[in-house]
């Protein structure tokens, strides 16, 4: 393949901006727009300009090479998909408002693919008939669609985004474990080559179903995920995936429950202060409506309820907050003084910290009154124990008990052992070695290709702009003509020589733009090497600057080419 | 980049089929499905299997290289697009049922992009402010969506398809002509490299608007376009684009019109036979409803009306056929005996062959009666002359008058000089050299990337299967292990050596599959070179077969590698 032509900035469709876009909250959004890599077309829908497209293509190439290296086969499935397979697995409904649905001219139902488990399962059902056809790993790099409620953070969370999704098909659990391990290793190589700092964290499986699941999280302040890291052992997990073990205690010595008058204690804080106990000694009862039924959620008074976890537990039922009208209809529920004891009509779930035998101060179901020595399992029943509290800094590591640290991160990859959920729904069998049908077991694996670009921008940028790692940079070298005709001539000449040496070259040959503006733009755009034709151009001497370290040195044309081509 | 790994057929997700798919009508559809390149996911919506994806990627690469070579810049715009820009140009409505429309969770209107003129225009409006920023050519390779009424012919006419679309932005007509010429040359290089036989034909502009427009047509029986070729001069055109010059004649000597009784002449044929005149002497009047109004369309009796041309003329008005009820409501229109004379309430358009001064036999607007010596311009007025007849073999060449030949073809590329239609609608100006705003002029250019794969299959296949040209083939060589362990070992060994020499290798290492089946599959799959490890494997001798010519020769391993790597 021919070397790419030198890209001249005089002709480049990538206008840099001095100011952050008004709607930008996170660093990658600000910088990718300001440096002319992307532009917003609609909420959560982005256009990739020439420099952005080059970076995206580099990420794609790295992902493709590493997927090919584990023997995965690339295919390309449609984004516009028929409803029927998603009905068969229930996801047409389960996806709720996140799914883009549409009708064709004949009234047929279609969707824009959010992920492709169904279609891959049907493809393998069509293609594979015998155990000899397995194992197989198929992948594609393709646009996905999710109608996010709050598209935000630029390309970090778009409604149309580029993803590598792959699917493994195996005969048994050992095969699935092998396919999973292959992906885990390939993902490590991908993220290392991309130059991303990342952690592999245990994850919940979300809407996918299945068993083992890990996320690749790139620590970044702009991230929407929070992960917990143990400073002592190698435990790391998305906080959503951390569960607290249920440890029943002996509550037989606790005195009988008794009411205590507690006027003027509308909050946990005022209650704890007035009684002189820590908030953790109180039981907080949140009321929610689950498909219209009021349900109590009990957690220690010092903990916050994670509503996402509550929703995940009750899904696909819809969880809503209770309203004035709900309280009016249920006089047995005394607002601010609800307790689970003596509430036979109230379905009640609780955090594992509210284990059988633990004693609590909680509402007495009477105005201005609480009850103490209310023991779980004695004075009230818990219908289900569910991890619903927000994990906090210092919570014990589930593996070794050390206090956890918490950090924000961007999910850049996700690997799942799906098992037979989709194969069951779509009846994917192959003829086994014994001549009997064998139900296939599957894995599902994703890398956010466009999101990885944003994650890289987040992690590598400095106060001057973007700083791309070599393999993903839109060019190898950014040549700057810092002056008039002489400098421009030298810049264009050295650019052609660099291109001939196999380098990808961006050259700032703009007329009427000051050297200062060109330097600022070069820092903002973030190509690894900046080569300046400036004051000593007449002598054929250039200045080479390392974008990341800021180191500079003066070199002749030949030295510069030799150095950069090395 | 590392050489691609050897692809083993024992593991390849590409099941070959002995029989044509039941719904397949055209050769490329049959062969691409049978050889395991593509599978249907829904009507007009296709999945690309590993071999198909490789061919598609090769076509993409060639298109990309040639676009880069003319200085075009690659971008990537969304497929999911907001309604507003398409409202501004009127295309939200004009596209009619062909546009996939959908709503997001907030009720906002979106569409799946059929082409991207609007979004590119807005992108350049955002990016370019001065004449110095132009000219510029932007392109993308991306999925397009059109809700075809009759998706057919496999990937030749899909509802989701891969397209390279590019757009040029210039200050003046000369610039546009240059950008157009650059595309014309780049397209010639692309189609030559692809190994396609094609013609450049004058074309109508369809829904795009604008002036100069040419199509790149690949002759193939499965094509949906018909093009006319002049055997004498270099004229070639889509028949839709051929217009007949209006040549008024002197009709002053024609006697006055008179009625003639014509019982039992329900058709042009029976009328002409009963009067002893050629069908071309009669005037046929078709009635259509245009947005509810009945309109007459007059053509010589020996010509067919091309309804697409009628629709194109009246667009965006909707054209329908008249019904019994319409005749019942208009007793002045006598079914089977309509003539344009004395019809003051009837809007009337006619083919240029019905030129002023020409005399006709036509309906007398009375049952069982026709009129003769009915002269255009004397006895009736034509509201508009429109080319509405189907072009026939032997029609005169518009350039030299020689009888034209007609052939079916596939449209693989299309280039348009759009002019200022979109720039006007979306107010795209840049500051000109004189300090005043200049309205930008645009071109729009497309290559059907997925369609080119089908066109290639149509043109190059033989009775045994597909025959890919070298640059687009899914592999350079297809190694066949025609035997047991010895042959398989040799086949795998030579495959690795070929890979090491830089070749892309597909090896048929399937156990339990007969050599005959493997040979048949290799012919069907159509890789240019087939290298067979067969009877003389013990001596290290292989047979190399040229898929296209069928030529065979025996070679040692080293000779085979040297030959293929050359």
PDB file of C-alpha atoms in Angstrom, chain A residues 30 161 262 289 324 339 363 384 405 437 465 494 498 527 548:
ATOM      1  CA  UNK A  30     -13.590  19.896  25.322  1.00  0.00           C
ATOM      2  CA  UNK A 161     -21.125   4.727  18.772  1.00  0.00           C
ATOM      3  CA  UNK A 262     -38.624  10.917  69.500  1.00  0.00           C
ATOM      4  CA  UNK A 289     -43.210   1.412  44.174  1.00  0.00           C
ATOM      5  CA  UNK A 324     -47.974  12.058  48.483  1.00  0.00           C
ATOM      6  CA  UNK A 339     -40.507   0.444  60.570  1.00  0.00           C
ATOM      7  CA  UNK A 363     -39.569   3.891  63.051  1.00  0.00           C
ATOM      8  CA  UNK A 384     -35.063 -10.872  50.304  1.00  0.00           C
ATOM      9  CA  UNK A 405     -10.240   2.822  47.839  1.00  0.00           C
ATOM     10  CA  UNK A 437     -27.815 -32.495  19.950  1.00  0.00           C
ATOM     11  CA  UNK A 465      -4.013  19.791  24.794  1.00  0.00           C
ATOM     12  CA  UNK A 494      11.133  17.829   4.864  1.00  0.00           C
ATOM     13  CA  UNK A 498       9.506  12.080   5.948  1.00  0.00           C
ATOM     14  CA  UNK A 527       0.891  14.531  17.468  1.00  0.00           C
ATOM     15  CA  UNK A 548       4.752  14.666  25.856  1.00  0.00           C
TER      16      UNK A 548
END
